[in-house]
CSV table of C-alpha atoms in Angstrom, one decimal:
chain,number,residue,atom,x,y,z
A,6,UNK,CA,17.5,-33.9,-14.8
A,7,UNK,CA,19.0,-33.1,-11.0
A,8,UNK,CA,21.0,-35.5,-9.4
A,9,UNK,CA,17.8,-36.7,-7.3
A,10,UNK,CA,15.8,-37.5,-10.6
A,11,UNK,CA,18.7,-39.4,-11.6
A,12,UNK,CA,18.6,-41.4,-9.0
A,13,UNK,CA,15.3,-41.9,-8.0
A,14,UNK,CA,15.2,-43.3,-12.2
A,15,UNK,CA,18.4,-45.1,-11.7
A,16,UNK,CA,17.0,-47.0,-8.4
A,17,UNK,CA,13.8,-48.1,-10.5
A,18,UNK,CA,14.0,-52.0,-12.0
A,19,UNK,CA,12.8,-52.6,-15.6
A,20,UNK,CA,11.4,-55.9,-16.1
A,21,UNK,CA,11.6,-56.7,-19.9
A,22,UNK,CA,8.4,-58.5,-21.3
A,23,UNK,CA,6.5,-58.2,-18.4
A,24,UNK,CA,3.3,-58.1,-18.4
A,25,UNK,CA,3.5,-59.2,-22.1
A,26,UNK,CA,6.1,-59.3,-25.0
A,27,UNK,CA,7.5,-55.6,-26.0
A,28,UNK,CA,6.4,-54.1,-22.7
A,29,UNK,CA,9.4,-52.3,-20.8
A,30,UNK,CA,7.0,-52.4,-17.0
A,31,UNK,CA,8.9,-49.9,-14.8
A,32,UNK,CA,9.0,-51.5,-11.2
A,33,UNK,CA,8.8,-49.0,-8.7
A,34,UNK,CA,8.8,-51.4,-5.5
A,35,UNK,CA,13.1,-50.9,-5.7
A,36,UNK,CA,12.2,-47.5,-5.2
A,37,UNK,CA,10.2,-47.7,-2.3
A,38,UNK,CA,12.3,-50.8,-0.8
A,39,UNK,CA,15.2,-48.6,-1.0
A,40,UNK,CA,15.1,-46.4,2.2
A,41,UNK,CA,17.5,-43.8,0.4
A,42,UNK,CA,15.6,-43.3,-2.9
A,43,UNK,CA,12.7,-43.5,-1.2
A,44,UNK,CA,13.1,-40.7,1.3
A,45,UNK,CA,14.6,-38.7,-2.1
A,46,UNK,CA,11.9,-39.3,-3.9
A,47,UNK,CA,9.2,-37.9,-1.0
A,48,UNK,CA,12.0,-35.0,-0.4
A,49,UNK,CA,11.2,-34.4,-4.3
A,50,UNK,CA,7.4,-33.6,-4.0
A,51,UNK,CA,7.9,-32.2,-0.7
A,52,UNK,CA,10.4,-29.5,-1.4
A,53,UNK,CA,7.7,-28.8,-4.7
A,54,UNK,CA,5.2,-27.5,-2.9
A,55,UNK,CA,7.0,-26.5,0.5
A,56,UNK,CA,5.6,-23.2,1.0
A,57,UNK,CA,2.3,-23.3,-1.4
A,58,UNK,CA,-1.1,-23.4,0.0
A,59,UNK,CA,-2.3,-26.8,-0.3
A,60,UNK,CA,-5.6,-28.0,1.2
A,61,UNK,CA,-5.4,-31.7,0.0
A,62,UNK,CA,-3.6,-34.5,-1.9
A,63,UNK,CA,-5.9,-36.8,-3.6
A,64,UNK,CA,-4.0,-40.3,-4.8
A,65,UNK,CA,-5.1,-42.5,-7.1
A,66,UNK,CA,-5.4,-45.9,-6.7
A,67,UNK,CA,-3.5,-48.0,-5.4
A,68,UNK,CA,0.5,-46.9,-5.7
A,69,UNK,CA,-0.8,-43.3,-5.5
A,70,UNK,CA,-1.4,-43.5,-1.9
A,71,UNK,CA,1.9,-44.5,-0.8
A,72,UNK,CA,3.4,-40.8,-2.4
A,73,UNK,CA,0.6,-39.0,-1.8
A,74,UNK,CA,0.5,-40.5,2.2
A,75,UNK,CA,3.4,-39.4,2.9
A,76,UNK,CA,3.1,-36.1,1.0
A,77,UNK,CA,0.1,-35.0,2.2
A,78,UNK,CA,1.6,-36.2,6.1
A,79,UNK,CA,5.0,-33.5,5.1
A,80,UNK,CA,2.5,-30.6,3.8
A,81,UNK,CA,0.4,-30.8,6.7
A,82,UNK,CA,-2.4,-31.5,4.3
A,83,UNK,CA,-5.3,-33.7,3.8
A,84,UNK,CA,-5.2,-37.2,1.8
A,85,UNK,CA,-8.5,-38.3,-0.5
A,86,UNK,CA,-8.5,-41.2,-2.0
A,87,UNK,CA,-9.1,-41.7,-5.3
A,88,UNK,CA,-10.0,-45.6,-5.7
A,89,UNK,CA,-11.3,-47.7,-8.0
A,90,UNK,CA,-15.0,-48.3,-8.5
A,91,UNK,CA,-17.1,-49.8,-5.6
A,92,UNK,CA,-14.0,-49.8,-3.0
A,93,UNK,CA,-15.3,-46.6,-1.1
A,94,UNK,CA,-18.3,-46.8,1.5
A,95,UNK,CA,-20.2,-43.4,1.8
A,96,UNK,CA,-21.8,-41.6,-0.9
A,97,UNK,CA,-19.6,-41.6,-4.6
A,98,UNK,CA,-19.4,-39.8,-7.6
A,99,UNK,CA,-18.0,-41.9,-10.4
A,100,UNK,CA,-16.2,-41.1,-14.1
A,101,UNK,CA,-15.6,-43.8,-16.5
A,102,UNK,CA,-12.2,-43.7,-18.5
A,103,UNK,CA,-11.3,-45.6,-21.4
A,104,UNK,CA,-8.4,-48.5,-21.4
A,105,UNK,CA,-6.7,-49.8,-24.1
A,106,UNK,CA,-9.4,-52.9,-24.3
A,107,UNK,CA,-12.3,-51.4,-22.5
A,108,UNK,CA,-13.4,-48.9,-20.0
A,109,UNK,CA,-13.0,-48.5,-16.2
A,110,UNK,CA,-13.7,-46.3,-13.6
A,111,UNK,CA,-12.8,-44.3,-10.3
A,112,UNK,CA,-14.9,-42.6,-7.8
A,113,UNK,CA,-14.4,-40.1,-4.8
A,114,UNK,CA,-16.1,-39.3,-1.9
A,115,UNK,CA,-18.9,-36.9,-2.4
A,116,UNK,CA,-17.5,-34.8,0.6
A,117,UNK,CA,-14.2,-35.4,-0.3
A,118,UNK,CA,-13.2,-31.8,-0.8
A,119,UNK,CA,-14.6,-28.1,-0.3
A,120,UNK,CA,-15.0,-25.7,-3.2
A,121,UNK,CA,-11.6,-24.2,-3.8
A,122,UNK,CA,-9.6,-26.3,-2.2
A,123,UNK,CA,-6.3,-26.3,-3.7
A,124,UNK,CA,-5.3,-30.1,-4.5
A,125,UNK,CA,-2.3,-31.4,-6.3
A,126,UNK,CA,-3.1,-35.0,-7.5
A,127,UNK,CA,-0.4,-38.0,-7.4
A,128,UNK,CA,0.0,-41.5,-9.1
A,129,UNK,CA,2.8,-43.8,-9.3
A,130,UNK,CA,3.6,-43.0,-13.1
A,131,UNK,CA,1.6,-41.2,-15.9
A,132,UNK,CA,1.1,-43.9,-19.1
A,133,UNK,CA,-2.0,-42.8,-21.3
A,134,UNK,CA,-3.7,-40.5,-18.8
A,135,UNK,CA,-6.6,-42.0,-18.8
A,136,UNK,CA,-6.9,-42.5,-15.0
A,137,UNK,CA,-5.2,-39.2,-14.2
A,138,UNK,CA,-7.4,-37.3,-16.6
A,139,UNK,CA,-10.7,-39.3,-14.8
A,140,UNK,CA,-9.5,-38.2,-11.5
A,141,UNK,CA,-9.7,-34.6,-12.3
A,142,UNK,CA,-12.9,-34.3,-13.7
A,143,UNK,CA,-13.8,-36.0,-10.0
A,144,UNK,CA,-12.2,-32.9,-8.2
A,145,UNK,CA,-13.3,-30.3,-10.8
A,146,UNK,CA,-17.1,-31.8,-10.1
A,147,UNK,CA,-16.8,-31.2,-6.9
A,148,UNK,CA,-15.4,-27.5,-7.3
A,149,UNK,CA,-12.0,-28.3,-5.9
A,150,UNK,CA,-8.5,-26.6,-7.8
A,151,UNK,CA,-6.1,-28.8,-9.0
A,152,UNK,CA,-2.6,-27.1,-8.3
A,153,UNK,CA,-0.7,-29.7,-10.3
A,154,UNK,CA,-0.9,-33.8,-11.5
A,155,UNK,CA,2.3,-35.2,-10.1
A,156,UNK,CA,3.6,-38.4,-10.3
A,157,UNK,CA,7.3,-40.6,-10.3
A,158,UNK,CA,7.6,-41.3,-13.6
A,159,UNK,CA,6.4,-39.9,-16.9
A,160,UNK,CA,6.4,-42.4,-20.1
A,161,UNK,CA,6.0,-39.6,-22.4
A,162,UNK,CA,5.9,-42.1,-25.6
A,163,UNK,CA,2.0,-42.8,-24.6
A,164,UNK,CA,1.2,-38.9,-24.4
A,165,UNK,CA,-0.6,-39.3,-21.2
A,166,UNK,CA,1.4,-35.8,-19.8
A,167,UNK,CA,0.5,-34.1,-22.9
A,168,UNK,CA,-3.4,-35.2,-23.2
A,169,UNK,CA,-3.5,-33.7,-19.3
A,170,UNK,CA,-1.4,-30.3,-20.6
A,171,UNK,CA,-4.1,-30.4,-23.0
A,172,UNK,CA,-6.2,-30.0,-20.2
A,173,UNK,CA,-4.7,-27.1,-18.9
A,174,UNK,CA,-3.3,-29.0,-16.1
A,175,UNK,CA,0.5,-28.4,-15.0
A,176,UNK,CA,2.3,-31.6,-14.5
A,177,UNK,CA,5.0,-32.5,-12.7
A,178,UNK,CA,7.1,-35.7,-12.7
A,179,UNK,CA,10.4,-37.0,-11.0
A,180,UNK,CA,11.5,-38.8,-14.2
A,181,UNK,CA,10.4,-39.9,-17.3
A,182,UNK,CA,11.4,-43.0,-19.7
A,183,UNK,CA,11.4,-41.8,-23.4
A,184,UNK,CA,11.4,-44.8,-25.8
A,185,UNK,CA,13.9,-46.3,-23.3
């Protein structure tokens, strides 16, 4: 890990118990409040794909759009959002994911993107996947290339990086938490 990682994962709170007994929830608002980390932490996706050709950054709802606003902003690049179900006015397509307890889903724009546009796509943290792996098969739909899932933090203990590996998607995170 480069000295950026480590702090960018240094300058992130864990709250113990939170939101229930046994759950470790990684706060990423000390990030983001911290003008230093957070200007590292943009530096770190920027400097990723300085130079590459990318059309778009789509973000997933709702932390997603805080990286991927000022990503897409650096890269001269267009921002889709990626929001949860019925949040987005104009004509939608939608994929259901599963959740622990349950199902939900997240839709995009219809026009969101033009075949072959190259997209990286970029949450706050990748847990299970499930989200991540919902958003791709939006952007695949509409013929768009995903250049790589990105996101702060990896939690690598709920396989959510491997399932989208699986997928043959490259990921990219700034720093994980492994059974930590």
């Amino acid at each position: 890990m480069d000295y950026f990682s480590e702090s960018i994962k240094q300058a992130i709170r864990t709250v113990p118990d939170w939101p229930k007994p046994g759950v470790a929830f990684r706060d990423i608002t000390t990030v983001l409040q911290d003008k230093t980390a957070f200007r590292k932490l943009i530096d770190a996706f920027v400097h990723r794909y300085h130079g590459q050709k990318i059309d778009a950054v789509a973000a997933v709802d709702a932390r997603g759009f805080i990286i991927g606003s000022a990503l897409a902003y650096e890269l001269n690049a267009s921002l889709v959002l990626v929001r949860k179900k019925g949040k987005l006015p104009f004509d939608t397509l939608v994929e259901d994911y599963e959740l622990e307890y349950g199902t939900a889903s997240v839709e995009l724009h219809k026009d969101a993107f033009k075949a072959g546009d190259k997209v990286v796509l970029v949450d706050d943290l990748i847990a299970t996947g499930g989200t991540m792996l919902a958003a791709t098969r939006l952007i695949r739909r509409i013929g768009a290339e995903i250049v790589e899932v990105a996101a702060m933090i990896d939690l690598p203990d709920l396989g959510g990086s491997r399932k989208l590996q699986e997928e043959g998607l490259q990921v990219y995170t700034v720093c994980s938490f492994d059974g930590e």
